[in-house]
């Protein structure tokens, strides 16, 4: 099969790496790809941006692509799956209508409410004065969210009323997130631990993946602004096996059924961001319509089954005929190495040293996020440059292995959290 993977982050590097292991994958084009995908034996990077739907479709038709895997949320929300399906090309990912579950937080909240899914109380606003009045009446802490897609950076956990008002002003008045901030969702603040719960679904059958926990805040101790993710580990010990099995009927099945009531068949990955606490149980913070990043970098290395076969089954609506996915019990940990200043302004173009040395360590795999290969030299090209992933005989060993990999790598201004996985150790 000739495949096309769309995207250029750590998630797409991990997916390409795994898809290349399939005996059914002969050639994998990656658009636009990165330094890591360029190193895969079966993969070839092509200089087409992930949001250039017309360009990607023309390429797929010309090259007679058999199967397409869409990584990022933006092209999914823009309807890339609809375009490829209309052209007769098989693709993994939800169509435009289904992708609204991530593209619009207010739509997601509406679905959750209708489906009876536990979630935080909320209100949606387009008027700044009404939003400020609501904040003043409710007080802080409060969670402020841009309604649309903001690359994981449109959420502020405001601990004071003034901080919440500033965040609302940034979204509605200053248009910090552009069209994604046409409206704002204000939510009650939930305390607990965040857990990522991902399932494969063809709109009828639901097949859970293993759990993971992301680290959103930029600094140790979950301090500083939210990022796209500074690291992750899998499994997340928040749930035991029995509790994990019940999550599907609590947070996955109801949303799939509610969408079907509205004529929407959800195919692809459904990712629920959960908040788990002893007092409130499990509540859904948000839904995403794609694999998480960096959760993919710790989930995919633990998958023993052929990912491509399951993606094809999802696309063809026959997931129910597939056997259960086989998983390696070995835990995995990912530490993101970011550019100085991220998630704010940052500089790129710095040489990266030590990637080969890190990859040479047992149990370590460096996935490229914002890094490119220029004349044989790896260069920083994004806020999150690398995802250093490692497995280990236990979570402590996996953490040690990941940081051993990080210690081999250096570039100007490299920043990484030093406490990835510590929550798991405490358990």
PDB file of N, CA and C in Angstrom, residues 4 23 27 46 52-53 86 101-102 124 135 153 181 187 194-195 210 233 245 247 256 268 303 318 333 336 343 381:
ATOM      1  N   UNK A   4      -0.306   8.069   2.741  1.00  0.00           N
ATOM      2  CA  UNK A   4      -0.017   9.492   2.915  1.00  0.00           C
ATOM      3  C   UNK A   4      -0.364   9.867   4.343  1.00  0.00           C
ATOM      4  N   UNK A  23       3.601  -4.786   7.455  1.00  0.00           N
ATOM      5  CA  UNK A  23       4.007  -5.489   6.233  1.00  0.00           C
ATOM      6  C   UNK A  23       3.196  -5.024   5.038  1.00  0.00           C
ATOM      7  N   UNK A  27       5.205   2.214   0.892  1.00  0.00           N
ATOM      8  CA  UNK A  27       5.769   3.557   0.773  1.00  0.00           C
ATOM      9  C   UNK A  27       4.872   4.517   1.529  1.00  0.00           C
ATOM     10  N   UNK A  46       7.107  15.287   1.707  1.00  0.00           N
ATOM     11  CA  UNK A  46       6.734  16.110   0.554  1.00  0.00           C
ATOM     12  C   UNK A  46       6.353  17.500   1.056  1.00  0.00           C
ATOM     13  N   UNK A  52      -3.248  22.469   3.320  1.00  0.00           N
ATOM     14  CA  UNK A  52      -3.435  22.673   1.879  1.00  0.00           C
ATOM     15  C   UNK A  52      -4.215  21.484   1.326  1.00  0.00           C
ATOM     16  N   UNK A  53      -5.521  21.493   1.557  1.00  0.00           N
ATOM     17  CA  UNK A  53      -6.347  20.342   1.199  1.00  0.00           C
ATOM     18  C   UNK A  53      -6.342  20.086  -0.301  1.00  0.00           C
ATOM     19  N   UNK A  86     -14.896  12.039  -1.056  1.00  0.00           N
ATOM     20  CA  UNK A  86     -15.614  12.383  -2.288  1.00  0.00           C
ATOM     21  C   UNK A  86     -14.815  12.029  -3.534  1.00  0.00           C
ATOM     22  N   UNK A 101     -16.539  18.209  17.286  1.00  0.00           N
ATOM     23  CA  UNK A 101     -16.430  17.836  18.692  1.00  0.00           C
ATOM     24  C   UNK A 101     -15.186  18.483  19.305  1.00  0.00           C
ATOM     25  N   UNK A 102     -14.176  18.774  18.459  1.00  0.00           N
ATOM     26  CA  UNK A 102     -13.007  19.518  18.926  1.00  0.00           C
ATOM     27  C   UNK A 102     -12.990  20.943  18.407  1.00  0.00           C
ATOM     28  N   UNK A 124     -21.574  29.938  27.449  1.00  0.00           N
ATOM     29  CA  UNK A 124     -20.910  30.390  26.232  1.00  0.00           C
ATOM     30  C   UNK A 124     -21.253  31.853  25.974  1.00  0.00           C
ATOM     31  N   UNK A 135     -18.413  36.375  35.080  1.00  0.00           N
ATOM     32  CA  UNK A 135     -17.210  36.101  35.883  1.00  0.00           C
ATOM     33  C   UNK A 135     -17.318  36.769  37.249  1.00  0.00           C
ATOM     34  N   UNK A 153      -3.484  26.002  23.093  1.00  0.00           N
ATOM     35  CA  UNK A 153      -3.075  27.149  23.895  1.00  0.00           C
ATOM     36  C   UNK A 153      -4.225  28.112  24.210  1.00  0.00           C
ATOM     37  N   UNK A 181     -11.442  32.594  18.499  1.00  0.00           N
ATOM     38  CA  UNK A 181     -11.975  33.340  19.629  1.00  0.00           C
ATOM     39  C   UNK A 181     -13.230  34.125  19.309  1.00  0.00           C
ATOM     40  N   UNK A 187     -16.042  28.017  32.182  1.00  0.00           N
ATOM     41  CA  UNK A 187     -16.381  26.784  32.879  1.00  0.00           C
ATOM     42  C   UNK A 187     -16.018  26.861  34.356  1.00  0.00           C
ATOM     43  N   UNK A 194      -5.625  15.066  35.530  1.00  0.00           N
ATOM     44  CA  UNK A 194      -6.052  14.900  34.144  1.00  0.00           C
ATOM     45  C   UNK A 194      -5.551  13.567  33.586  1.00  0.00           C
ATOM     46  N   UNK A 195      -6.407  12.903  32.855  1.00  0.00           N
ATOM     47  CA  UNK A 195      -6.050  11.640  32.208  1.00  0.00           C
ATOM     48  C   UNK A 195      -6.551  11.679  30.767  1.00  0.00           C
ATOM     49  N   UNK A 210      -4.631   2.180  25.364  1.00  0.00           N
ATOM     50  CA  UNK A 210      -4.158   2.257  26.743  1.00  0.00           C
ATOM     51  C   UNK A 210      -4.161   3.716  27.211  1.00  0.00           C
ATOM     52  N   UNK A 233       3.162  10.072  30.028  1.00  0.00           N
ATOM     53  CA  UNK A 233       3.531   8.702  30.363  1.00  0.00           C
ATOM     54  C   UNK A 233       2.316   7.804  30.208  1.00  0.00           C
ATOM     55  N   UNK A 245     -12.183  -0.151  32.239  1.00  0.00           N
ATOM     56  CA  UNK A 245     -13.127  -0.803  31.332  1.00  0.00           C
ATOM     57  C   UNK A 245     -14.479  -0.093  31.309  1.00  0.00           C
ATOM     58  N   UNK A 247     -14.958   3.118  31.509  1.00  0.00           N
ATOM     59  CA  UNK A 247     -14.887   4.470  30.946  1.00  0.00           C
ATOM     60  C   UNK A 247     -15.615   4.584  29.613  1.00  0.00           C
ATOM     61  N   UNK A 256     -20.812   8.990  20.956  1.00  0.00           N
ATOM     62  CA  UNK A 256     -20.960   8.377  19.634  1.00  0.00           C
ATOM     63  C   UNK A 256     -22.435   8.206  19.292  1.00  0.00           C
ATOM     64  N   UNK A 268     -12.680   7.279  13.478  1.00  0.00           N
ATOM     65  CA  UNK A 268     -11.324   7.732  13.746  1.00  0.00           C
ATOM     66  C   UNK A 268     -10.959   7.535  15.196  1.00  0.00           C
ATOM     67  N   UNK A 303       2.078  -0.418  21.510  1.00  0.00           N
ATOM     68  CA  UNK A 303       1.148  -1.188  20.688  1.00  0.00           C
ATOM     69  C   UNK A 303       1.884  -2.288  19.930  1.00  0.00           C
ATOM     70  N   UNK A 318     -15.527  -1.735   9.735  1.00  0.00           N
ATOM     71  CA  UNK A 318     -15.514  -3.144  10.142  1.00  0.00           C
ATOM     72  C   UNK A 318     -14.633  -3.371  11.377  1.00  0.00           C
ATOM     73  N   UNK A 333       7.516   6.622  28.764  1.00  0.00           N
ATOM     74  CA  UNK A 333       7.578   8.015  29.224  1.00  0.00           C
ATOM     75  C   UNK A 333       8.147   8.872  28.102  1.00  0.00           C
ATOM     76  N   UNK A 336       9.319  16.196  26.448  1.00  0.00           N
ATOM     77  CA  UNK A 336       9.396  17.133  25.326  1.00  0.00           C
ATOM     78  C   UNK A 336      10.503  18.145  25.567  1.00  0.00           C
ATOM     79  N   UNK A 343       5.432  28.480  25.510  1.00  0.00           N
ATOM     80  CA  UNK A 343       4.534  28.623  24.360  1.00  0.00           C
ATOM     81  C   UNK A 343       4.364  30.059  23.854  1.00  0.00           C
ATOM     82  N   UNK A 381      12.891  23.938  14.525  1.00  0.00           N
ATOM     83  CA  UNK A 381      11.968  24.582  13.580  1.00  0.00           C
ATOM     84  C   UNK A 381      10.598  24.805  14.187  1.00  0.00           C
TER      85      UNK A 381
END
